[in-house]
mmCIF file of C-alpha atoms and ligand atoms in Angstrom:
data_model
loop_
_atom_site.group_PDB
_atom_site.id
_atom_site.type_symbol
_atom_site.label_atom_id
_atom_site.label_comp_id
_atom_site.label_asym_id
_atom_site.label_seq_id
_atom_site.Cartn_x
_atom_site.Cartn_y
_atom_site.Cartn_z
ATOM 1 C CA MET A 152 5.518 15.008 -52.796
ATOM 2 C CA PHE A 153 7.416 17.344 -50.523
ATOM 3 C CA ILE A 154 4.242 19.353 -50.028
ATOM 4 C CA LEU A 155 2.604 16.396 -48.615
ATOM 5 C CA LEU A 156 5.527 16.150 -46.178
ATOM 6 C CA LEU A 157 5.474 19.672 -45.663
ATOM 7 C CA MET A 158 1.813 19.885 -44.959
ATOM 8 C CA ASN A 159 1.800 16.796 -43.012
ATOM 9 C CA ASN A 160 4.038 18.444 -40.407
ATOM 10 C CA SER A 161 2.315 21.667 -40.474
ATOM 11 C CA VAL A 162 -0.688 19.597 -39.824
ATOM 12 C CA HIS A 163 1.072 17.542 -37.068
ATOM 13 C CA TYR A 164 2.121 20.964 -35.413
ATOM 14 C CA CYS A 165 -0.989 22.627 -35.461
ATOM 15 C CA PHE A 166 -3.306 19.597 -34.663
ATOM 16 C CA SER A 167 -0.631 18.364 -31.780
ATOM 17 C CA TYR A 168 -1.925 20.213 -29.127
ATOM 18 C CA GLN A 169 -5.765 19.866 -30.272
ATOM 19 C CA ARG A 170 -5.171 16.189 -30.002
ATOM 20 C CA ARG A 171 -3.607 16.328 -27.129
ATOM 21 C CA LYS A 172 -6.434 18.078 -25.337
ATOM 22 C CA HIS A 173 -9.199 15.955 -27.380
ATOM 23 C CA GLU A 174 -7.154 13.204 -25.893
ATOM 24 C CA GLY A 175 -7.463 14.667 -22.533
ATOM 25 C CA LYS A 176 -3.709 14.961 -21.692
ATOM 26 C CA ILE A 177 -3.841 18.866 -21.159
ATOM 27 C CA THR A 178 -5.027 19.175 -18.098
ATOM 28 C CA TYR A 179 -7.125 22.193 -17.010
ATOM 29 C CA VAL A 180 -6.110 24.825 -14.453
ATOM 30 C CA LYS A 181 -7.874 27.597 -13.303
ATOM 31 C CA SER A 182 -5.821 30.648 -13.244
ATOM 32 C CA ASP A 183 -6.500 31.645 -9.392
ATOM 33 C CA GLU A 184 -5.537 28.239 -8.468
ATOM 34 C CA LEU A 185 -2.265 29.340 -9.164
ATOM 35 C CA SER A 186 0.137 31.741 -7.768
ATOM 36 C CA GLU A 187 1.560 34.715 -9.615
ATOM 37 C CA ARG A 188 4.780 33.382 -9.978
ATOM 38 C CA GLU A 189 3.094 30.179 -11.631
ATOM 39 C CA ARG A 190 0.965 32.176 -14.029
ATOM 40 C CA ASN A 191 3.658 34.318 -14.914
ATOM 41 C CA ASN A 192 5.842 30.998 -15.769
ATOM 42 C CA LEU A 193 2.780 29.561 -17.985
ATOM 43 C CA ARG A 194 2.458 32.750 -19.809
ATOM 44 C CA ASN A 195 6.002 32.978 -20.681
ATOM 45 C CA LYS A 196 5.823 29.034 -21.862
ATOM 46 C CA TRP A 197 2.390 29.857 -23.842
ATOM 47 C CA LYS A 198 4.042 32.722 -25.409
ATOM 48 C CA ALA A 199 7.581 30.888 -26.458
ATOM 49 C CA ALA A 200 5.417 27.978 -27.653
ATOM 50 C CA SER A 201 3.101 30.411 -30.005
ATOM 51 C CA ARG A 202 6.150 32.163 -30.888
ATOM 52 C CA GLY A 203 7.760 28.926 -32.076
ATOM 53 C CA TYR A 204 4.281 28.115 -33.975
ATOM 54 C CA ARG A 205 3.984 31.287 -35.868
ATOM 55 C CA GLU A 206 7.864 30.801 -36.891
ATOM 56 C CA ARG A 207 7.267 27.433 -38.139
ATOM 57 C CA LYS A 208 4.059 28.629 -39.875
ATOM 58 C CA LYS A 209 6.173 31.442 -41.402
ATOM 59 C CA MET A 210 8.694 29.052 -42.522
ATOM 60 C CA GLU A 211 6.226 26.416 -44.273
ATOM 61 C CA LYS A 212 4.768 29.586 -45.819
ATOM 62 C CA ALA A 213 7.911 31.191 -47.072
ATOM 63 C CA MET A 214 8.765 27.712 -48.552
ATOM 64 C CA LEU A 215 5.564 27.387 -50.124
ATOM 65 C CA ASP A 216 5.865 30.927 -51.556
ATOM 66 C CA LEU A 217 9.169 29.457 -53.123
ATOM 67 C CA THR A 218 7.626 26.267 -54.956
ATOM 68 C CA PRO A 219 7.391 27.259 -58.267
ATOM 69 C CA GLN A 220 3.788 26.864 -59.310
ATOM 70 C CA SER A 221 4.620 24.955 -62.278
ATOM 71 C CA ILE A 222 6.068 22.320 -60.242
ATOM 72 C CA GLU A 223 3.266 22.165 -57.982
ATOM 73 C CA ASN A 224 0.709 22.042 -60.768
ATOM 74 C CA THR A 225 3.071 19.741 -62.562
ATOM 75 C CA LEU A 226 3.334 17.378 -59.966
ATOM 76 C CA PRO A 227 1.503 14.169 -61.092
ATOM 77 C CA ASP A 228 1.250 12.996 -57.717
ATOM 78 C CA PRO A 229 -2.543 13.368 -56.434
ATOM 79 C CA ALA A 230 -1.122 13.670 -52.898
ATOM 80 C CA GLY A 231 0.025 16.951 -54.256
ATOM 81 C CA VAL A 232 -3.907 18.058 -54.146
ATOM 82 C CA GLU A 233 -4.898 16.505 -51.229
ATOM 83 C CA ALA A 234 -2.015 18.381 -49.410
ATOM 84 C CA VAL A 235 -3.540 21.483 -50.662
ATOM 85 C CA GLU A 236 -6.905 20.604 -49.496
ATOM 86 C CA GLY A 237 -5.453 19.725 -46.247
ATOM 87 C CA GLN A 238 -3.784 22.942 -45.931
ATOM 88 C CA GLN A 239 -7.128 24.717 -46.383
ATOM 89 C CA GLU A 240 -8.410 22.789 -43.469
ATOM 90 C CA SER A 241 -5.404 23.311 -41.173
ATOM 91 C CA PRO A 242 -6.564 25.878 -38.583
ATOM 92 C CA GLY A 243 -4.972 29.027 -38.252
ATOM 93 C CA GLY A 244 -2.862 28.595 -41.401
ATOM 94 C CA GLY A 245 -3.587 31.000 -44.099
ATOM 95 C CA VAL A 246 -4.262 29.998 -47.395
ATOM 96 C CA VAL A 247 -0.616 29.722 -49.064
ATOM 97 C CA VAL A 248 -1.334 28.709 -52.508
ATOM 98 C CA ASP A 249 -2.578 31.959 -53.749
ATOM 99 C CA ALA A 250 0.031 33.926 -51.530
ATOM 100 C CA PRO A 251 2.444 36.333 -53.748
ATOM 101 C CA PRO A 252 5.672 34.474 -53.818
ATOM 102 C CA GLN A 253 8.321 36.834 -51.592
ATOM 103 C CA ASN A 254 11.491 35.621 -53.821
ATOM 104 C CA GLU A 255 12.246 38.773 -55.940
ATOM 105 C CA ASP A 256 13.858 36.043 -58.339
ATOM 106 C CA PHE A 257 10.963 34.105 -58.869
ATOM 107 C CA HIS A 258 8.691 35.182 -61.442
ATOM 108 C CA PRO A 259 5.997 32.305 -62.420
ATOM 109 C CA GLN A 260 4.189 34.148 -64.817
ATOM 110 C CA MET A 261 6.550 33.939 -67.481
ATOM 111 C CA SER A 262 6.167 33.302 -71.172
ATOM 112 C CA SER A 263 7.043 29.349 -72.352
ATOM 113 C CA THR A 264 10.692 30.389 -73.990
ATOM 114 C CA PRO A 265 13.468 29.041 -73.536
ATOM 115 C CA GLU A 266 14.707 31.785 -71.401
ATOM 116 C CA ARG A 267 11.896 30.811 -69.061
ATOM 117 C CA GLU A 268 12.982 27.432 -69.233
ATOM 118 C CA ASP A 269 16.244 28.388 -68.046
ATOM 119 C CA ARG A 270 14.943 30.046 -65.101
ATOM 120 C CA GLU A 271 12.440 27.423 -64.284
ATOM 121 C CA LYS A 272 15.603 25.057 -64.114
ATOM 122 C CA LYS A 273 17.242 27.500 -62.069
ATOM 123 C CA ALA A 274 14.654 28.011 -59.918
ATOM 124 C CA GLU A 275 13.973 24.332 -59.485
ATOM 125 C CA LYS A 276 17.799 24.073 -58.554
ATOM 126 C CA ARG A 277 17.434 26.811 -56.099
ATOM 127 C CA PHE A 278 14.293 25.589 -54.688
ATOM 128 C CA LYS A 279 16.348 22.088 -54.175
ATOM 129 C CA ARG A 280 19.226 23.697 -52.674
ATOM 130 C CA LEU A 281 16.983 25.515 -50.120
ATOM 131 C CA GLN A 282 14.866 22.357 -49.951
ATOM 132 C CA ALA A 283 18.055 20.481 -48.728
ATOM 133 C CA GLU A 284 19.104 23.090 -46.554
ATOM 134 C CA LYS A 285 15.789 22.833 -45.063
ATOM 135 C CA HIS A 286 16.271 19.651 -44.472
ATOM 136 C CA GLU A 287 19.435 19.685 -42.668
ATOM 137 C CA LEU A 288 18.088 22.477 -40.665
ATOM 138 C CA ARG A 289 15.186 20.010 -39.342
ATOM 139 C CA LYS A 290 17.542 17.404 -38.764
ATOM 140 C CA LEU A 291 19.644 20.123 -36.907
ATOM 141 C CA ASN A 292 16.278 21.319 -35.006
ATOM 142 C CA ILE A 293 15.475 17.896 -34.014
ATOM 143 C CA HIS A 294 18.400 17.013 -32.757
ATOM 144 C CA LEU A 295 18.781 19.988 -30.782
ATOM 145 C CA ARG A 296 15.294 19.485 -29.266
ATOM 146 C CA LYS A 297 16.182 15.679 -28.349
ATOM 147 C CA GLN A 298 19.193 17.191 -26.606
ATOM 148 C CA LEU A 299 17.248 19.845 -24.766
ATOM 149 C CA ALA A 300 14.756 17.241 -23.549
ATOM 150 C CA LYS A 301 17.367 15.193 -22.568
ATOM 151 C CA MET A 302 19.065 17.518 -20.837
ATOM 152 C CA ARG A 303 16.005 18.551 -19.173
ATOM 153 C CA LYS A 304 15.152 15.150 -17.989
ATOM 154 C CA GLU A 305 18.539 14.927 -16.606
ATOM 155 C CA LYS A 306 17.921 18.094 -14.788
ATOM 156 C CA GLU A 307 14.644 16.951 -13.555
ATOM 157 C CA ARG A 308 16.195 13.560 -12.311
ATOM 158 C CA ALA A 309 18.830 15.535 -10.459
ATOM 159 C CA ARG A 310 16.272 17.883 -9.052
ATOM 160 C CA LYS A 311 13.866 14.703 -7.720
ATOM 161 C CA SER A 312 16.925 12.791 -6.482
ATOM 162 C CA GLU A 313 18.010 15.616 -4.309
ATOM 163 C CA MET A 314 14.480 16.121 -3.161
ATOM 164 C CA ARG A 315 14.509 12.454 -2.344
ATOM 165 C CA ALA A 316 17.554 12.981 -0.329
ATOM 166 C CA LYS A 317 16.244 15.920 1.362
ATOM 167 C CA GLU A 318 12.917 14.033 2.165
ATOM 168 C CA ARG A 319 14.936 11.162 3.612
ATOM 169 C CA LEU A 320 17.170 13.320 5.279
ATOM 170 C CA ARG A 321 14.098 15.065 7.326
ATOM 171 C CA HIS A 322 12.651 11.943 7.666
ATOM 172 C CA ILE A 323 15.922 10.417 9.519
ATOM 173 C CA GLU A 324 15.790 14.016 11.820
ATOM 174 C CA ARG A 325 12.305 13.726 12.281
ATOM 175 C CA GLY A 326 12.828 9.659 13.359
ATOM 176 C CA LYS A 327 15.553 10.042 15.259
ATOM 177 C CA PRO A 328 14.045 11.886 18.370
ATOM 178 C CA LYS A 329 10.588 10.078 18.090
ATOM 179 C CA GLY A 330 12.249 6.735 18.107
ATOM 180 C CA GLY A 331 14.271 7.841 20.864
ATOM 181 C CA LYS A 332 11.298 8.967 23.034
ATOM 182 C CA LYS A 333 9.617 5.849 22.410
ATOM 183 C CA LEU A 334 12.284 3.886 23.529
ATOM 184 C CA ALA A 335 13.016 6.124 26.363
ATOM 185 C CA LYS A 336 9.242 5.806 27.393
ATOM 186 C CA GLU A 337 9.592 1.982 27.265
ATOM 187 C CA ARG A 338 12.199 1.894 29.314
ATOM 188 C CA LYS A 339 10.575 3.908 31.944
ATOM 189 C CA LEU A 340 7.730 2.023 31.935
ATOM 190 C CA ALA A 341 9.313 -1.017 32.144
ATOM 191 C CA VAL A 342 11.387 0.460 35.210
ATOM 192 C CA VAL A 343 8.009 1.403 37.015
ATOM 193 C CA SER A 344 6.131 -1.682 36.190
ATOM 194 C CA PHE A 345 9.410 -3.726 37.472
ATOM 195 C CA LEU A 346 9.978 -1.474 40.789
ATOM 196 C CA THR A 347 5.892 -1.309 41.746
ATOM 197 C CA ARG A 348 5.603 -5.275 41.473
ATOM 198 C CA ASP A 349 4.681 -6.475 44.789
ATOM 199 C CA GLU A 350 7.921 -8.823 45.039
ATOM 200 C CA ASN A 351 9.939 -5.616 44.663
ATOM 201 C CA SER A 352 8.165 -2.912 46.554
ATOM 202 C CA ARG A 353 5.553 -2.911 48.927
ATOM 203 C CA LEU A 354 2.733 -0.160 49.253
ATOM 204 C CA LEU A 355 2.323 1.227 52.461
ATOM 205 C CA PRO A 356 -1.149 0.968 53.758
ATOM 206 C CA GLY A 357 -1.405 3.869 55.867
ATOM 207 C CA LYS A 358 -3.490 7.280 55.084
ATOM 208 C CA LYS A 359 -0.317 9.361 55.854
ATOM 209 C CA ASP A 360 1.746 7.348 53.576
ATOM 210 C CA THR A 361 1.555 9.508 50.962
ATOM 211 C CA ILE A 362 4.201 11.240 48.903
ATOM 212 C CA THR A 363 3.172 14.323 46.568
ATOM 213 C CA LYS A 364 5.411 15.715 44.044
ATOM 214 C CA ASN A 365 4.432 18.272 41.245
ATOM 215 C CA LYS A 366 1.140 18.158 42.649
ATOM 216 C CA ILE A 367 0.727 14.305 42.103
ATOM 217 C CA LYS A 368 -0.199 12.514 45.313
ATOM 218 C CA GLU A 369 0.814 9.229 45.311
ATOM 219 C CA GLN A 370 0.752 6.067 47.980
ATOM 220 C CA ARG A 371 3.875 5.262 49.072
ATOM 221 C CA ARG A 372 5.899 1.888 48.032
ATOM 222 C CA ILE A 373 9.111 0.677 49.981
ATOM 223 C CA LEU A 374 11.442 -1.003 48.246
ATOM 224 C CA THR A 375 12.126 -4.663 49.369
ATOM 225 C CA LYS A 376 15.572 -5.055 48.094
ATOM 226 C CA PRO A 377 18.721 -2.325 47.790
ATOM 227 C CA LEU A 378 18.254 -0.994 44.612
ATOM 228 C CA THR A 379 21.407 -2.141 43.311
ATOM 229 C CA GLU A 380 20.247 -5.561 43.766
ATOM 230 C CA LEU A 381 16.807 -4.807 41.852
ATOM 231 C CA HIS A 382 19.184 -2.938 39.198
ATOM 232 C CA VAL A 383 20.864 -6.599 38.633
ATOM 233 C CA LEU A 384 17.470 -8.566 38.551
ATOM 234 C CA ASP A 385 15.714 -5.967 36.589
ATOM 235 C CA ASN A 386 18.612 -6.374 33.864
ATOM 236 C CA SER A 387 18.351 -10.168 34.330
ATOM 237 C CA GLU A 388 14.609 -10.205 32.911
ATOM 238 C CA MET A 389 14.515 -7.424 30.505
ATOM 239 C CA LYS A 390 15.327 -7.702 26.790
ATOM 240 C CA LYS A 391 18.604 -6.039 25.896
ATOM 241 C CA SER A 392 17.386 -2.772 24.417
ATOM 242 C CA LEU A 393 15.661 -1.976 27.471
ATOM 243 C CA HIS A 394 19.102 -2.695 29.767
ATOM 244 C CA LEU A 395 20.318 0.366 31.962
ATOM 245 C CA SER A 396 22.945 1.191 33.951
ATOM 246 C CA TYR A 397 22.482 1.761 37.517
ATOM 247 C CA ARG A 398 22.336 5.273 37.174
ATOM 248 C CA GLN A 399 19.779 5.282 34.477
ATOM 249 C CA PHE A 400 17.925 2.667 36.551
ATOM 250 C CA ALA A 401 18.208 4.618 39.701
ATOM 251 C CA ARG A 402 16.953 7.884 37.761
ATOM 252 C CA ARG A 403 13.814 5.960 36.310
ATOM 253 C CA ARG A 404 12.779 4.942 39.757
ATOM 254 C CA PRO A 405 9.461 6.589 40.343
ATOM 255 C CA PHE A 406 9.034 8.943 43.022
ATOM 256 C CA TYR A 407 6.461 7.456 45.200
ATOM 257 C CA VAL A 408 9.272 4.158 45.405
ATOM 258 C CA THR A 409 11.651 4.717 47.970
ATOM 259 C CA GLU A 410 13.834 3.083 50.299
ATOM 260 C CA PRO A 411 12.467 2.303 53.490
ATOM 261 C CA LYS A 412 12.826 5.127 56.185
ATOM 262 C CA ALA A 413 13.664 4.359 59.979
ATOM 263 C CA LYS A 414 9.798 4.531 60.823
ATOM 264 C CA ASP A 415 9.040 2.364 58.128
ATOM 265 C CA ARG A 416 10.812 -0.086 59.507
ATOM 266 C CA ASP A 417 8.169 -1.382 62.057
ATOM 267 C CA THR A 418 5.521 -0.660 59.849
ATOM 268 C CA CYS A 419 5.652 -3.929 57.627
ATOM 269 C CA ALA A 420 2.146 -4.083 56.462
ATOM 270 C CA CYS A 421 1.872 -7.874 56.185
ATOM 271 C CA ARG A 422 -1.103 -9.403 57.077
ATOM 272 C CA ASP A 423 0.512 -10.830 60.304
ATOM 273 C CA HIS A 424 1.740 -7.470 61.152
ATOM 274 C CA GLU A 425 -1.873 -6.073 60.445
ATOM 275 C CA ASN A 426 -3.238 -8.525 62.548
ATOM 276 C CA VAL A 427 -1.523 -7.887 65.541
ATOM 277 C CA HIS A 428 -1.917 -4.157 64.791
ATOM 278 C CA LEU A 429 -5.672 -4.425 65.086
ATOM 279 C CA LEU A 430 -5.760 -6.475 68.261
ATOM 280 C CA ALA A 431 -3.297 -4.196 69.809
ATOM 281 C CA ASN A 432 -5.111 -1.454 69.217
ATOM 282 C CA LYS A 433 -8.301 -3.046 70.224
ATOM 283 C CA LEU A 434 -6.497 -3.596 73.786
ATOM 284 C CA TYR A 435 -4.862 -0.086 73.922
ATOM 285 C CA SER A 436 -8.267 1.550 73.191
ATOM 286 C CA ARG A 437 -9.865 -0.602 76.330
ATOM 287 C CA GLY A 438 -6.929 0.676 78.348
ATOM 288 C CA LEU A 439 -5.023 -2.952 78.541
ATOM 289 C CA LEU A 440 -2.194 -1.793 76.837
ATOM 290 C CA LYS A 441 0.299 1.326 77.174
ATOM 291 C CA THR A 442 1.570 1.288 73.965
ATOM 292 C CA LYS A 443 0.445 0.276 70.538
ATOM 293 C CA SER A 444 3.801 -0.092 68.846
ATOM 294 C CA ILE A 445 5.004 -3.814 68.141
ATOM 295 C CA SER A 446 8.432 -2.874 68.678
ATOM 296 C CA GLU A 447 7.617 -1.737 71.987
ATOM 297 C CA LEU A 448 5.537 -4.333 72.692
ATOM 298 C CA LEU A 449 8.094 -6.934 71.688
ATOM 299 C CA VAL A 450 10.688 -5.137 73.791
ATOM 300 C CA MET A 451 8.407 -6.094 76.469
ATOM 301 C CA ILE A 452 8.713 -10.069 76.152
ATOM 302 C CA VAL A 453 12.278 -10.219 74.908
ATOM 303 C CA CYS A 454 15.673 -9.398 76.617
ATOM 304 C CA ASP A 455 17.097 -8.081 73.313
ATOM 305 C CA PRO A 456 15.151 -7.383 69.842
ATOM 306 C CA LYS A 457 18.397 -7.355 67.856
ATOM 307 C CA ASN A 458 19.296 -11.078 69.209
ATOM 308 C CA LYS A 459 17.884 -13.711 66.861
ATOM 309 C CA ASP A 460 17.205 -16.542 69.546
ATOM 310 C CA CYS A 461 15.156 -14.002 71.791
ATOM 311 C CA MET A 462 13.079 -12.841 68.810
ATOM 312 C CA ASP A 463 12.869 -16.765 67.489
ATOM 313 C CA ARG A 464 11.751 -17.106 71.188
ATOM 314 C CA VAL A 465 14.460 -19.875 71.939
ATOM 315 C CA CYS A 466 16.290 -17.930 74.524
ATOM 316 C CA ALA A 467 16.148 -19.786 77.807
ATOM 317 C CA LYS A 468 15.659 -16.327 79.458
ATOM 318 C CA CYS A 469 12.640 -14.920 77.667
ATOM 319 C CA CYS A 470 11.141 -17.429 75.515
ATOM 320 C CA PHE A 471 8.275 -17.363 78.629
ATOM 321 C CA GLU A 472 7.626 -13.912 78.848
ATOM 322 C CA GLU A 473 4.569 -12.571 77.926
ATOM 323 C CA VAL A 474 2.790 -9.247 77.664
ATOM 324 C CA GLU A 475 1.313 -8.485 81.198
ATOM 325 C CA PHE A 476 -2.502 -6.990 81.589
ATOM 326 C CA PRO A 477 -3.721 -5.150 84.425
ATOM 327 C CA GLU A 478 -6.576 -6.806 86.195
ATOM 328 C CA THR A 479 -9.838 -6.274 84.517
ATOM 329 C CA GLU A 480 -13.024 -8.033 83.745
ATOM 330 C CA SER A 481 -11.764 -10.602 81.522
ATOM 331 C CA SER A 482 -14.976 -12.252 80.833
ATOM 332 C CA SER A 483 -16.765 -9.574 79.167
ATOM 333 C CA GLU A 484 -17.757 -9.824 75.612
ATOM 334 C CA VAL A 485 -15.795 -8.008 73.041
ATOM 335 C CA THR A 486 -15.379 -7.756 69.062
ATOM 336 C CA TRP A 487 -12.427 -7.438 67.384
ATOM 337 C CA GLU A 488 -11.691 -7.681 63.188
ATOM 338 C CA GLN A 489 -8.890 -9.574 61.961
ATOM 339 C CA TRP A 490 -7.475 -9.894 58.273
ATOM 340 C CA LYS A 491 -8.121 -13.375 56.926
ATOM 341 C CA ARG A 492 -7.813 -14.834 53.458
ATOM 342 C CA VAL A 493 -11.014 -16.052 51.655
ATOM 343 C CA THR A 494 -10.906 -17.764 48.438
ATOM 344 C CA SER A 495 -14.229 -17.590 45.941
ATOM 345 C CA THR A 496 -14.516 -18.962 42.389
ATOM 346 C CA ASN A 497 -16.396 -17.556 39.907
ATOM 347 C CA GLY A 498 -17.059 -19.696 37.354
ATOM 348 C CA GLU A 499 -13.577 -21.527 36.846
ATOM 349 C CA ARG A 500 -11.342 -18.964 38.274
ATOM 350 C CA MET A 501 -10.326 -18.825 41.928
ATOM 351 C CA PHE A 502 -9.624 -15.564 43.454
ATOM 352 C CA GLY A 503 -7.646 -15.249 46.915
ATOM 353 C CA ASN A 504 -9.082 -12.088 48.564
ATOM 354 C CA MET A 505 -8.060 -10.661 52.062
ATOM 355 C CA VAL A 506 -11.074 -9.817 54.003
ATOM 356 C CA LYS A 507 -11.427 -7.740 57.248
ATOM 357 C CA GLN A 508 -13.299 -10.551 59.244
ATOM 358 C CA ILE A 509 -15.403 -9.410 62.755
ATOM 359 C CA TYR A 510 -14.850 -11.829 65.240
ATOM 360 C CA ASN A 511 -16.775 -12.351 68.874
ATOM 361 C CA GLY A 512 -15.319 -13.428 71.970
ATOM 362 C CA THR A 513 -14.369 -12.544 75.629
ATOM 363 C CA ILE A 514 -11.464 -10.369 76.847
ATOM 364 C CA LYS A 515 -9.381 -13.123 77.805
ATOM 365 C CA GLU A 516 -10.177 -14.787 74.744
ATOM 366 C CA LEU A 517 -8.912 -11.792 72.884
ATOM 367 C CA MET A 518 -5.520 -11.141 75.160
ATOM 368 C CA GLU A 519 -4.665 -14.599 74.456
ATOM 369 C CA LEU A 520 -4.837 -14.624 70.848
ATOM 370 C CA PHE A 521 -2.811 -11.057 71.161
ATOM 371 C CA SER A 522 -0.148 -12.830 73.087
ATOM 372 C CA GLN A 523 -0.067 -16.019 70.877
ATOM 373 C CA LYS A 524 0.192 -13.356 67.921
ATOM 374 C CA LEU A 525 2.852 -11.234 69.326
ATOM 375 C CA GLU A 526 4.911 -14.220 69.999
ATOM 376 C CA SER A 527 4.847 -15.893 66.582
ATOM 377 C CA LEU A 528 5.449 -12.387 65.039
ATOM 378 C CA ALA A 529 8.727 -11.688 66.779
ATOM 379 C CA ILE A 530 11.008 -13.741 64.592
ATOM 380 C CA HIS A 531 9.143 -12.008 61.323
ATOM 381 C CA GLN A 532 9.816 -8.760 62.618
ATOM 382 C CA PHE A 533 13.328 -9.685 63.938
ATOM 383 C CA ASN A 534 13.871 -10.590 59.769
ATOM 384 C CA TRP A 535 12.033 -7.625 58.820
ATOM 385 C CA LEU A 536 14.248 -5.398 60.654
ATOM 386 C CA HIS A 537 17.459 -7.231 59.731
ATOM 387 C CA GLN A 538 16.112 -6.905 56.289
ATOM 388 C CA ALA A 539 15.447 -3.056 56.507
ATOM 389 C CA GLU A 540 18.703 -2.456 57.997
ATOM 390 C CA GLN A 541 20.263 -3.359 54.749
ATOM 391 C CA PHE A 542 18.858 -0.410 53.042
ATOM 392 C CA ARG A 543 20.732 1.975 55.547
HETATM 393 ZN ZN1 ZN B 833 5.081 -8.243 58.886
HETATM 394 ZN ZN1 ZN B 834 16.134 -13.501 75.526
#
């Protein structure tokens, strides 16, 4: 019976590798895919495994050698025969049955005398004792193996958790500036899009109204309200994560969006201003005006451009004043341009576009149109100047 047990174990040991291989649990790795270190590690592992295998083999052989043939032969269990057959099939394992006994006390070729019986009994006892020892050792071995496996598992778990912790840390470190950058970009974009809205800054129309920074040339925009006021407005409409202090807000202002300069103050680019400019330019080019500047032209018709009543054209002293033109052929034909708002439809949608239109008329008509437009521009100019002054 014990032989069967032994055999089974032996078969189990030598077949476990083959079995695992057959089941595809052993992955084949080419040696040149591994580093020198990994190869060495593997080699050491193999060495240890085959050493263990050889030792087990040796032990089994020794145990079998100890087995008195008489017992083996007298065993009624047919499994014994089976086991011997199995033994011969086991790869790598030598045929053990015929091996000479290594125990000196053991002499199987003995005549059947009482002395022999006594010796047989002794041998049997000894065998049983050894068997028991072996059993104990095996138990110990199994126990130690289990403990080793447990320790290895724990070590592996610790290593993995350490790796996970490191990975998490790395992720956090990597994530931090990334998320921060993203938010910073979002904040900057929010400020830029807020300040470049037409209600908050006005695009200057002139060809010379550009500003260059780091070789980037941009058309200038000027703020329509003080930056402090815009900062409050910005925070009131932005979501909480995009809220900024005034300093942060001011720092994110695009370089081409500035507070109006002194000279910007009389270059309001609204349609009314532009239309007066167009008329003034026409008259100036014909030599009918000495200046193209709207503020200079307004000075001609008011007592004081800083006085609201004068600019509102309700001052009794100046409300009838008009720009004086020199004598000229007032009936000659002339063309001029004016901006006009034109609505066009594209299917269901309506578009309002500013279009420069050409008009025809006499010089007299042009002069009258100019006077009328300059007059109505006065109060707008006053408001505009007043507003611009807040930026100083
Ligand atoms: Zn204007
Ligand atoms: Zn006046």
